[in-house]
Coordinates of C-alpha atoms and ligand atoms in Angstrom, one line a residue:
M9 CA 38.6 -14.8 -27.1
Q10 CA 39.2 -18.0 -29.7
A11 CA 40.6 -21.3 -28.9
Q12 CA 40.0 -23.0 -32.2
P13 CA 42.3 -26.1 -32.6
K14 CA 43.9 -27.1 -35.8
A15 CA 41.3 -29.7 -36.4
S16 CA 38.6 -31.6 -34.2
H17 CA 40.3 -34.9 -34.0
F18 CA 43.9 -36.5 -33.5
V19 CA 44.4 -39.7 -35.3
N20 CA 47.2 -41.6 -36.2
G21 CA 49.8 -39.0 -35.0
A22 CA 48.3 -36.0 -36.5
Y23 CA 45.2 -33.5 -36.5
L24 CA 42.4 -34.8 -38.6
E25 CA 39.4 -33.1 -39.7
D26 CA 36.1 -34.3 -41.5
P27 CA 33.8 -31.4 -41.9
A28 CA 31.0 -33.8 -42.4
G29 CA 30.4 -34.5 -38.9
A30 CA 27.7 -32.6 -37.0
P31 CA 29.0 -29.3 -35.4
I32 CA 30.1 -28.8 -31.8
D33 CA 30.4 -25.3 -30.5
V34 CA 32.7 -24.8 -27.7
I35 CA 31.4 -22.4 -25.4
Y36 CA 33.5 -20.3 -22.7
P37 CA 31.2 -20.4 -19.6
A38 CA 32.1 -17.2 -18.3
T39 CA 30.7 -15.1 -21.2
G40 CA 28.7 -17.6 -23.3
A41 CA 30.7 -16.8 -26.3
V42 CA 31.6 -19.6 -28.9
I43 CA 35.3 -19.9 -28.8
A44 CA 35.9 -23.0 -31.3
R45 CA 33.7 -24.9 -33.6
L46 CA 34.7 -28.6 -33.9
H47 CA 32.9 -31.4 -35.9
E48 CA 31.7 -34.9 -34.4
A49 CA 33.7 -37.9 -35.5
T50 CA 31.9 -39.5 -38.6
P51 CA 32.3 -43.4 -39.0
A52 CA 35.4 -42.7 -41.2
V53 CA 37.1 -40.9 -38.4
I54 CA 36.2 -43.6 -35.8
E55 CA 37.4 -46.3 -38.2
A56 CA 40.8 -44.6 -38.8
A57 CA 41.4 -44.1 -34.9
L58 CA 40.4 -47.7 -34.3
A59 CA 42.6 -49.1 -37.3
S60 CA 45.6 -46.9 -36.1
A61 CA 45.4 -48.0 -32.7
K62 CA 45.2 -51.6 -33.5
A63 CA 48.0 -51.4 -35.9
A64 CA 50.3 -49.6 -33.6
Q65 CA 49.6 -51.4 -30.1
K66 CA 51.6 -54.5 -30.7
A67 CA 54.9 -52.9 -31.5
W68 CA 54.5 -50.6 -28.4
A69 CA 53.9 -53.6 -26.2
A70 CA 57.0 -55.0 -27.3
T71 CA 59.1 -51.9 -26.7
R72 CA 61.1 -52.0 -23.5
P73 CA 59.2 -50.7 -20.5
V74 CA 62.1 -48.1 -19.9
E75 CA 61.8 -46.8 -23.4
R76 CA 58.1 -46.3 -23.0
S77 CA 58.8 -44.4 -19.9
R78 CA 61.3 -42.1 -21.3
I79 CA 58.6 -40.8 -23.9
L80 CA 56.0 -40.3 -21.2
R81 CA 58.7 -38.5 -19.0
R82 CA 59.4 -36.1 -22.0
A83 CA 55.6 -35.4 -22.2
V84 CA 55.6 -34.6 -18.4
D85 CA 58.4 -32.0 -19.1
L86 CA 56.7 -30.4 -22.1
I87 CA 53.4 -30.0 -19.9
R88 CA 55.1 -28.6 -17.1
D89 CA 56.9 -26.0 -19.3
R90 CA 53.8 -25.1 -20.9
N91 CA 51.5 -25.2 -17.9
A92 CA 50.6 -21.3 -18.1
E93 CA 49.2 -21.9 -21.7
L94 CA 47.5 -25.1 -21.3
S95 CA 45.9 -23.9 -18.0
L96 CA 44.6 -21.0 -19.9
L97 CA 43.0 -23.3 -22.4
E98 CA 41.5 -25.5 -19.7
T99 CA 40.0 -22.3 -18.0
L100 CA 38.4 -21.3 -21.6
D101 CA 37.2 -24.9 -21.9
T102 CA 35.7 -25.3 -18.5
G103 CA 35.2 -21.8 -17.0
K104 CA 37.1 -22.9 -14.0
P105 CA 39.3 -20.1 -12.5
L106 CA 42.8 -19.9 -13.6
Q107 CA 43.8 -19.8 -9.8
E108 CA 42.6 -23.6 -9.9
T109 CA 43.6 -24.9 -13.3
T110 CA 47.2 -23.5 -12.9
V111 CA 47.7 -25.7 -9.9
A112 CA 45.2 -28.6 -10.0
D113 CA 44.5 -29.8 -13.7
W114 CA 47.3 -30.2 -15.9
P115 CA 49.8 -30.5 -13.0
S116 CA 47.9 -33.6 -11.6
G117 CA 47.9 -34.8 -15.3
A118 CA 51.5 -34.4 -15.5
D119 CA 51.8 -36.2 -12.1
A120 CA 49.9 -39.2 -13.4
L121 CA 52.2 -39.5 -16.3
E122 CA 55.3 -39.1 -14.2
F123 CA 54.2 -41.8 -11.8
F124 CA 53.1 -44.5 -14.3
A125 CA 56.2 -43.8 -16.3
G126 CA 58.3 -44.4 -13.0
L127 CA 56.0 -47.6 -12.1
A128 CA 55.6 -49.4 -15.4
P129 CA 59.3 -50.8 -15.7
S130 CA 58.9 -52.5 -12.4
V131 CA 55.8 -54.3 -13.4
T132 CA 56.5 -57.8 -13.6
G133 CA 55.0 -61.4 -13.4
E134 CA 56.0 -64.0 -10.8
T135 CA 57.4 -67.7 -10.8
V136 CA 55.5 -70.3 -8.9
P137 CA 57.6 -73.3 -8.3
L138 CA 55.9 -76.8 -8.5
G139 CA 58.8 -79.1 -7.7
R140 CA 60.1 -80.3 -11.0
D141 CA 57.9 -78.0 -13.0
F142 CA 57.0 -74.5 -12.6
V143 CA 54.5 -71.9 -13.7
Y144 CA 55.5 -68.2 -14.5
T145 CA 53.2 -65.4 -15.2
L146 CA 53.5 -62.6 -17.7
R147 CA 51.6 -59.3 -17.1
E148 CA 50.6 -58.3 -20.4
P149 CA 48.8 -55.1 -21.8
L150 CA 45.0 -55.5 -22.8
G151 CA 45.4 -53.9 -26.2
V152 CA 43.3 -51.1 -27.5
C153 CA 41.6 -49.3 -24.5
V154 CA 38.9 -46.6 -25.0
G155 CA 38.8 -43.6 -22.4
I156 CA 35.5 -41.7 -22.2
G157 CA 35.7 -38.5 -20.1
A158 CA 33.4 -36.1 -18.2
W159 CA 33.5 -32.4 -18.6
N160 CA 34.6 -31.4 -15.1
Y161 CA 38.3 -32.2 -15.2
P162 CA 38.8 -32.9 -19.0
S163 CA 42.5 -32.7 -19.1
Q164 CA 43.3 -34.5 -15.8
I165 CA 40.8 -37.3 -17.0
A166 CA 42.6 -37.9 -20.3
C167 CA 46.0 -38.1 -18.4
W168 CA 44.7 -40.4 -15.6
K169 CA 43.4 -42.6 -18.4
A170 CA 46.4 -42.2 -20.9
A171 CA 49.1 -42.7 -18.4
P172 CA 48.5 -46.1 -17.1
A173 CA 47.2 -47.3 -20.4
L174 CA 50.4 -46.2 -22.4
S175 CA 52.9 -47.0 -20.0
L176 CA 51.8 -50.6 -19.7
G177 CA 51.9 -51.0 -23.5
N178 CA 48.3 -50.5 -24.4
A179 CA 46.9 -48.0 -27.1
M180 CA 44.2 -45.6 -26.3
I181 CA 41.3 -44.0 -28.1
F182 CA 39.9 -40.9 -26.0
K183 CA 36.5 -39.5 -26.3
P184 CA 36.5 -36.2 -24.4
S185 CA 32.9 -34.9 -23.4
E186 CA 31.6 -32.7 -26.0
V187 CA 31.2 -29.9 -23.6
T188 CA 35.0 -29.6 -23.0
P189 CA 36.8 -31.1 -26.2
L190 CA 40.1 -29.1 -26.3
G191 CA 42.4 -30.2 -23.7
A192 CA 42.7 -33.9 -24.7
L193 CA 43.8 -32.6 -28.3
K194 CA 46.7 -31.0 -26.4
L195 CA 47.7 -34.1 -24.7
A196 CA 47.7 -36.0 -27.9
E197 CA 49.9 -33.3 -29.6
I198 CA 52.4 -33.3 -26.7
L199 CA 52.8 -37.0 -26.5
V200 CA 53.7 -37.3 -30.2
E201 CA 56.2 -34.4 -29.7
A202 CA 57.6 -36.4 -26.8
G203 CA 58.1 -39.4 -29.2
L204 CA 54.9 -41.4 -28.8
P205 CA 54.6 -43.5 -32.0
A206 CA 51.5 -42.7 -34.3
G207 CA 48.2 -44.2 -33.4
L208 CA 48.9 -45.0 -29.7
F209 CA 46.8 -42.1 -28.4
N210 CA 43.9 -40.9 -30.6
V211 CA 41.3 -38.3 -29.6
V212 CA 38.0 -38.5 -31.4
Q213 CA 35.3 -35.8 -30.6
G214 CA 31.5 -36.5 -30.3
R215 CA 28.6 -37.0 -28.3
G216 CA 27.3 -40.3 -26.7
A217 CA 26.8 -42.1 -30.0
V218 CA 30.5 -41.9 -30.7
G219 CA 31.4 -43.2 -27.6
A220 CA 28.8 -46.1 -28.1
A221 CA 30.5 -46.9 -31.4
L222 CA 33.9 -47.1 -29.9
V223 CA 32.8 -49.2 -26.8
T224 CA 31.2 -51.8 -29.0
D225 CA 33.9 -52.3 -31.6
P226 CA 35.4 -55.9 -31.4
R227 CA 39.0 -54.3 -31.7
V228 CA 38.5 -52.8 -28.2
A229 CA 39.6 -54.7 -25.1
K230 CA 38.8 -52.3 -22.4
V231 CA 36.7 -49.2 -21.6
S232 CA 37.3 -46.7 -18.8
L233 CA 34.6 -44.2 -18.3
T234 CA 34.3 -41.2 -16.0
G235 CA 30.8 -40.0 -16.1
S236 CA 27.4 -40.1 -14.5
V237 CA 25.7 -43.4 -13.1
P238 CA 23.0 -43.4 -16.1
T239 CA 25.9 -43.2 -18.7
G240 CA 27.9 -45.8 -16.6
R241 CA 25.2 -48.2 -16.6
R242 CA 24.6 -48.0 -20.4
V243 CA 28.5 -48.2 -21.0
Y244 CA 29.1 -51.1 -18.7
A245 CA 26.2 -52.9 -20.4
A246 CA 27.5 -52.2 -23.8
A247 CA 31.1 -53.4 -22.9
A248 CA 29.7 -56.5 -21.2
D249 CA 28.4 -57.7 -24.9
G250 CA 32.1 -58.2 -25.8
V251 CA 33.2 -59.3 -22.1
R252 CA 35.5 -56.1 -22.1
H253 CA 37.4 -55.0 -19.2
V254 CA 35.9 -51.9 -17.8
T255 CA 36.6 -49.2 -15.1
M256 CA 33.7 -47.0 -14.0
E257 CA 34.3 -43.8 -12.2
L258 CA 30.7 -42.6 -11.6
G259 CA 28.9 -40.0 -9.5
G260 CA 28.5 -39.6 -5.8
K261 CA 26.7 -38.3 -2.9
S262 CA 29.4 -38.6 -0.3
P263 CA 29.2 -37.9 3.3
L264 CA 31.5 -35.8 5.3
I265 CA 31.1 -36.4 9.0
I266 CA 32.1 -33.8 11.4
F267 CA 32.2 -34.8 15.1
D268 CA 31.9 -32.1 17.8
D269 CA 35.6 -32.6 18.9
A270 CA 37.0 -31.7 15.5
D271 CA 39.1 -28.7 14.6
V272 CA 36.2 -26.6 13.5
E273 CA 38.1 -24.2 11.2
S274 CA 39.9 -27.1 9.4
A275 CA 36.5 -29.0 9.0
I276 CA 34.6 -25.8 7.7
G277 CA 37.8 -25.4 5.2
A278 CA 37.3 -28.9 4.2
A279 CA 33.5 -28.8 3.8
M280 CA 34.2 -25.6 1.6
L281 CA 36.7 -27.3 -0.7
G282 CA 34.5 -30.3 -0.9
N283 CA 31.6 -28.2 -2.1
F284 CA 32.8 -25.1 -3.8
Y285 CA 36.0 -26.1 -5.5
S286 CA 35.7 -26.3 -9.2
T287 CA 32.2 -24.5 -8.7
G288 CA 31.1 -27.9 -7.0
Q289 CA 31.6 -29.8 -10.2
I290 CA 33.5 -32.7 -8.5
C291 CA 32.4 -36.3 -8.1
S292 CA 33.9 -37.0 -4.8
N293 CA 32.6 -33.8 -3.3
G294 CA 31.2 -34.1 0.4
T295 CA 27.7 -32.9 -0.5
R296 CA 26.1 -34.4 2.7
V297 CA 27.9 -32.5 5.5
F298 CA 26.9 -34.3 8.9
V299 CA 27.6 -32.0 11.8
Q300 CA 27.2 -33.2 15.4
T301 CA 24.5 -31.0 17.0
G302 CA 27.1 -29.7 19.7
I303 CA 28.8 -27.6 17.2
K304 CA 26.1 -26.8 14.8
D305 CA 25.4 -23.1 15.5
R306 CA 29.3 -22.3 15.6
F307 CA 29.9 -24.4 12.5
L308 CA 26.9 -22.6 10.5
S309 CA 27.8 -19.1 11.4
R310 CA 31.5 -19.4 10.7
L311 CA 30.7 -21.3 7.4
A312 CA 28.4 -18.3 6.3
E313 CA 31.1 -16.0 7.3
R314 CA 33.7 -17.5 5.3
T315 CA 31.3 -18.4 2.3
A316 CA 30.6 -14.7 2.0
S317 CA 34.2 -13.9 1.5
I318 CA 34.4 -16.1 -1.6
R319 CA 35.3 -14.2 -4.7
L320 CA 33.2 -14.9 -7.7
G321 CA 34.2 -13.4 -11.0
D322 CA 36.3 -13.3 -14.0
P323 CA 38.0 -16.9 -14.3
L324 CA 41.0 -15.2 -15.9
D325 CA 41.7 -13.1 -13.0
M326 CA 44.0 -14.8 -10.5
E327 CA 42.0 -13.6 -7.7
T328 CA 39.0 -15.1 -8.5
Q329 CA 38.0 -18.2 -6.5
L330 CA 34.6 -19.3 -7.8
G331 CA 33.9 -19.3 -11.5
P332 CA 30.8 -20.3 -13.6
L333 CA 29.3 -23.7 -14.2
V334 CA 30.2 -25.3 -17.2
S335 CA 27.0 -24.6 -19.4
E336 CA 23.7 -22.9 -19.3
A337 CA 21.8 -26.1 -19.1
H338 CA 24.0 -27.3 -16.1
M339 CA 23.2 -24.0 -14.3
Q340 CA 19.5 -24.4 -14.9
K341 CA 19.7 -27.9 -13.3
V342 CA 21.6 -26.6 -10.2
L343 CA 19.2 -23.7 -9.8
N344 CA 16.4 -26.2 -9.8
Y345 CA 18.0 -28.2 -7.2
M346 CA 18.2 -25.0 -5.1
Q347 CA 14.4 -24.3 -5.5
I348 CA 13.5 -27.8 -4.7
A349 CA 15.7 -27.7 -1.6
E350 CA 13.8 -24.6 -0.4
R351 CA 10.3 -26.2 -1.4
E352 CA 11.2 -29.2 0.7
G353 CA 11.8 -27.3 3.7
A354 CA 15.6 -27.1 4.1
T355 CA 16.9 -23.6 5.8
L356 CA 18.7 -21.4 3.4
I357 CA 21.9 -20.1 5.1
C358 CA 23.4 -18.2 2.3
G359 CA 23.4 -18.1 -1.5
G360 CA 20.5 -19.7 -3.2
G361 CA 20.3 -18.4 -6.8
R362 CA 22.1 -16.8 -9.7
A363 CA 25.0 -14.7 -9.0
A364 CA 24.6 -11.0 -10.2
L365 CA 27.3 -10.9 -12.8
N366 CA 26.5 -9.5 -16.3
S367 CA 27.2 -12.6 -18.2
G368 CA 28.0 -16.4 -17.8
F369 CA 26.7 -19.3 -16.0
Y370 CA 27.2 -18.3 -12.4
V371 CA 25.5 -19.2 -9.4
Q372 CA 26.1 -18.2 -5.7
P373 CA 27.8 -20.6 -3.3
T374 CA 25.0 -22.0 -1.4
V375 CA 24.5 -23.5 2.0
F376 CA 21.3 -25.3 3.2
A377 CA 20.9 -26.4 6.8
N378 CA 18.4 -28.6 8.6
V379 CA 18.5 -30.9 5.4
T380 CA 17.0 -34.3 6.1
D381 CA 17.8 -37.8 4.7
D382 CA 14.7 -38.0 2.5
M383 CA 15.1 -34.5 1.0
T384 CA 16.2 -34.5 -2.8
L385 CA 19.1 -32.5 -2.0
A386 CA 20.6 -35.2 0.3
R387 CA 19.7 -38.0 -2.2
E388 CA 20.7 -36.6 -5.7
E389 CA 24.1 -35.5 -7.1
V390 CA 23.6 -31.6 -7.8
F391 CA 27.3 -31.2 -9.0
G392 CA 27.3 -27.5 -8.2
P393 CA 28.2 -25.3 -5.2
V394 CA 25.3 -26.4 -3.2
M395 CA 26.3 -27.8 0.3
A396 CA 23.6 -29.6 2.5
V397 CA 24.4 -29.6 6.2
L398 CA 22.4 -32.2 8.2
D399 CA 22.4 -32.7 12.0
F400 CA 23.4 -35.8 13.9
D401 CA 23.8 -37.1 17.5
S402 CA 25.5 -40.3 17.7
E403 CA 28.4 -42.2 15.9
D404 CA 26.2 -45.3 15.0
E405 CA 23.4 -43.1 13.8
V406 CA 25.7 -41.3 11.4
I407 CA 27.3 -44.3 10.1
A408 CA 24.1 -45.8 9.2
R409 CA 22.8 -42.6 7.6
A410 CA 25.8 -41.9 5.8
N411 CA 25.7 -45.4 4.1
D412 CA 22.1 -45.1 3.3
T413 CA 22.7 -44.1 -0.4
E414 CA 23.1 -46.0 -3.5
F415 CA 26.3 -44.2 -4.2
G416 CA 29.6 -45.2 -2.5
L417 CA 32.4 -42.9 -4.0
A418 CA 33.9 -41.1 -1.2
A419 CA 33.6 -40.1 2.6
G420 CA 35.3 -38.0 5.1
V421 CA 35.6 -37.9 8.9
F422 CA 36.5 -35.0 11.0
T423 CA 37.5 -35.8 14.7
A424 CA 40.4 -35.3 17.1
D425 CA 39.9 -39.0 18.2
L426 CA 42.0 -40.9 15.7
T427 CA 40.6 -44.1 17.2
R428 CA 37.0 -43.1 16.3
G429 CA 38.3 -41.6 12.9
H430 CA 39.6 -45.2 11.8
R431 CA 36.7 -46.9 13.5
V432 CA 34.2 -44.8 11.5
V433 CA 36.0 -45.1 8.2
G434 CA 36.1 -48.8 8.6
Q435 CA 32.4 -49.1 8.5
L436 CA 31.6 -46.5 5.8
E437 CA 30.7 -47.9 2.3
A438 CA 33.0 -45.8 0.1
G439 CA 35.8 -46.5 -2.2
T440 CA 37.9 -43.3 -1.1
C441 CA 38.1 -42.0 2.5
W442 CA 39.8 -39.2 4.2
I443 CA 40.4 -38.6 7.8
N444 CA 40.8 -35.0 8.8
A445 CA 41.1 -34.1 5.3
Y446 CA 39.0 -33.9 2.1
N447 CA 39.2 -34.4 -1.7
L448 CA 42.9 -34.8 -1.8
T449 CA 43.5 -37.4 -4.5
P450 CA 47.3 -37.8 -5.1
V451 CA 48.3 -40.2 -7.9
E452 CA 50.1 -42.3 -5.5
G453 CA 46.7 -43.3 -3.9
P454 CA 43.9 -45.5 -5.5
F455 CA 40.7 -43.5 -6.3
G456 CA 37.4 -45.0 -7.1
G457 CA 34.0 -45.9 -5.9
V458 CA 31.9 -48.9 -4.7
K459 CA 28.3 -49.5 -5.0
L460 CA 26.6 -47.4 -8.0
S461 CA 29.7 -45.1 -8.1
G462 CA 31.7 -47.5 -10.0
V463 CA 34.1 -50.3 -10.5
G464 CA 37.9 -50.5 -10.5
R465 CA 40.4 -47.9 -9.4
E466 CA 42.4 -45.3 -11.1
N467 CA 45.9 -44.0 -10.1
S468 CA 48.3 -45.8 -7.8
K469 CA 49.6 -49.4 -8.2
A470 CA 46.0 -50.6 -8.1
A471 CA 45.7 -49.1 -11.7
V472 CA 48.0 -51.9 -13.1
E473 CA 45.5 -54.5 -12.3
H474 CA 43.1 -52.6 -14.6
Y475 CA 45.3 -52.0 -17.8
T476 CA 47.1 -55.6 -17.9
Q477 CA 46.2 -59.0 -17.7
I478 CA 48.0 -62.1 -16.4
K479 CA 49.2 -64.9 -18.9
S480 CA 50.0 -67.9 -16.9
V481 CA 52.6 -70.5 -18.5
Y482 CA 53.1 -73.9 -17.1
V483 CA 56.5 -75.3 -18.0
G484 CA 56.9 -79.1 -17.9
M485 CA 60.4 -80.1 -17.2
G486 CA 60.3 -83.9 -17.6
P487 CA 58.4 -86.5 -19.6
V488 CA 54.6 -86.3 -19.6
D489 CA 53.1 -88.6 -17.1
S490 CA 50.0 -90.1 -19.1
P491 CA 47.6 -93.0 -18.2
Y492 CA 46.9 -93.7 -22.0
Ligands
LIG26 P1 27.8 -38.0 -18.6 O1 27.8 -39.3 -18.1 O2 26.7 -37.2 -19.2 O3 29.0 -38.2 -19.8 C1 30.2 -38.8 -19.6 C2 30.8 -39.1 -21.0 O4 30.2 -40.2 -21.5 C3 30.7 -38.0 -21.9 O5 31.8 -37.9 -22.7 C4 29.6 -38.3 -22.8 O6 29.6 -37.8 -24.0 C5 29.9 -39.9 -22.8 N1 28.6 -40.7 -23.2 C6 27.4 -40.4 -23.0 N2 26.4 -41.4 -23.4 C7 27.3 -42.4 -23.8 C8 27.1 -43.7 -24.3 N3 25.9 -44.2 -24.6 N4 28.2 -44.5 -24.7 C9 29.5 -43.9 -24.6 N5 29.6 -42.8 -24.0 C10 28.6 -41.9 -23.7 O7 28.8 -37.2 -17.5 P2 29.1 -35.7 -17.5 O8 30.0 -35.4 -18.6 O9 27.9 -34.9 -17.3 O10 29.9 -35.6 -16.2 C11 29.3 -35.5 -14.8 C12 29.4 -36.8 -14.1 O11 30.5 -37.3 -14.2 C13 28.8 -36.5 -12.9 O12 27.9 -37.5 -12.5 C14 30.1 -36.9 -12.1 O13 29.8 -37.4 -10.8 C15 30.8 -37.9 -12.8 N6 32.1 -37.8 -12.6 C16 32.9 -38.9 -11.9 C17 34.1 -38.9 -11.7 C18 34.8 -39.9 -10.9 O14 36.1 -40.3 -10.9 N7 34.0 -40.7 -10.1 C19 35.0 -37.7 -11.9 C20 34.2 -36.6 -12.5 C21 33.0 -36.7 -12.9 P3 28.7 -36.2 -24.1 O15 29.1 -35.4 -23.0 O16 29.5 -35.7 -25.5 O17 27.4 -36.7 -24.2

């Protein structure tokens, strides 16, 4: 299986190669085979990307918003027409089952482009009457934005950042994770085919150093990162030097609270989706599942039964529900967390190790019960299919324990008592919450975290704040009243 792109980078409207860059092998996680070889961006590639973005952005900002939207809408149609081939590439890049990528990855990316194409023409300033004089405001693009992506939803992340940036008149340089570099190149190709002028969406490949070079360039006005907390801290600090705008979408250890009056089958379904979908590699996963003691036994036995029926295997088989982890190194990290959980006294309910497949980075979907707040499994982000079930008795207790974390990305509550649902969510320290649902992130709703999980919001009208700035214009309508 091969997935070699035409070249490593996409700069100024075309593919670009510079073989002088260090090699990046792209590995299909289901077999361990190398499916493409790319090169890291050299300083010359980075410079070309920055220069072309800077040169193209002013004219784009001056283009009528409906014209910008028309181009993005054409890209939406191209993505939807090509969903099958794009989803296949996403599966090869990430190892996620085709069953998922076909409905989740590029489709949600297309939704984002469609949403912001529709929204951008209605983004306006306001007029502030001051008697004789007045102030009016202009909502202007920021300029050149840098997007840096994680490897779990590479194409969705590229679209979620490109859509608000481009629709509102910015240029973007996107650096995918070096682990999953392929999808963003396709987005660049499709945008140009749809009519996007050259230079407005560039893709440069590389590891952290390439991202760092972009973040500190004086031409860059904004940085949007999806990644881990340690990387977020570094990128935020580097961006602060130039007082740049930032959006930080970082990690989490989110609570999913299940009260004993909940619809247990739905709650189990949500807990499984929120721990096993994308092989558990989702930042907003509900990885601390708090179950009220009255339903604990019923919850665990049905959970074990339903988990046993999950179909692991070849991601290209549409029946496969759980694929491999993204890389061998990541698999080792996840296996290590399983061992730590056992060592620290958690009760293994199912799974707990590598899956018996001939090749690939597969682990079993795993559930630990009797997890306590101080265990490593309850404190650190595993980013794999490992569910921690914790017991609780009272509402006040579970709220305090749910909030006892440095993260604050997401949270969920399952209860038949909607008054309680709203009351609990109102007290949870999390940027994105669900009541009787989990992990649904439609583009119409804001997404993002509080505390160490990040700043800023992606998606929805909220993203407009993060890709524009306000210019305030005072208009004097009469003679200047001066005491001098
Ligand atoms: P990393 O933090 O390791 O990397 C994120 C991106 O930042 C990669 O493209 C990486 O490049 C790049 N990078 C690393 N160092 C620097 C630097 N100094 N300057 C600029 N860029 C740098 O995250 P992962 O890719 O491992 O993704 C998993 C993490 O992402 C998890 O913690 C997860 O929770 C989080 N995440 C958050 C989401 C959210 O929306 N809140 C959504 C999805 C994931 P390279 O990989 O090439 O080194």
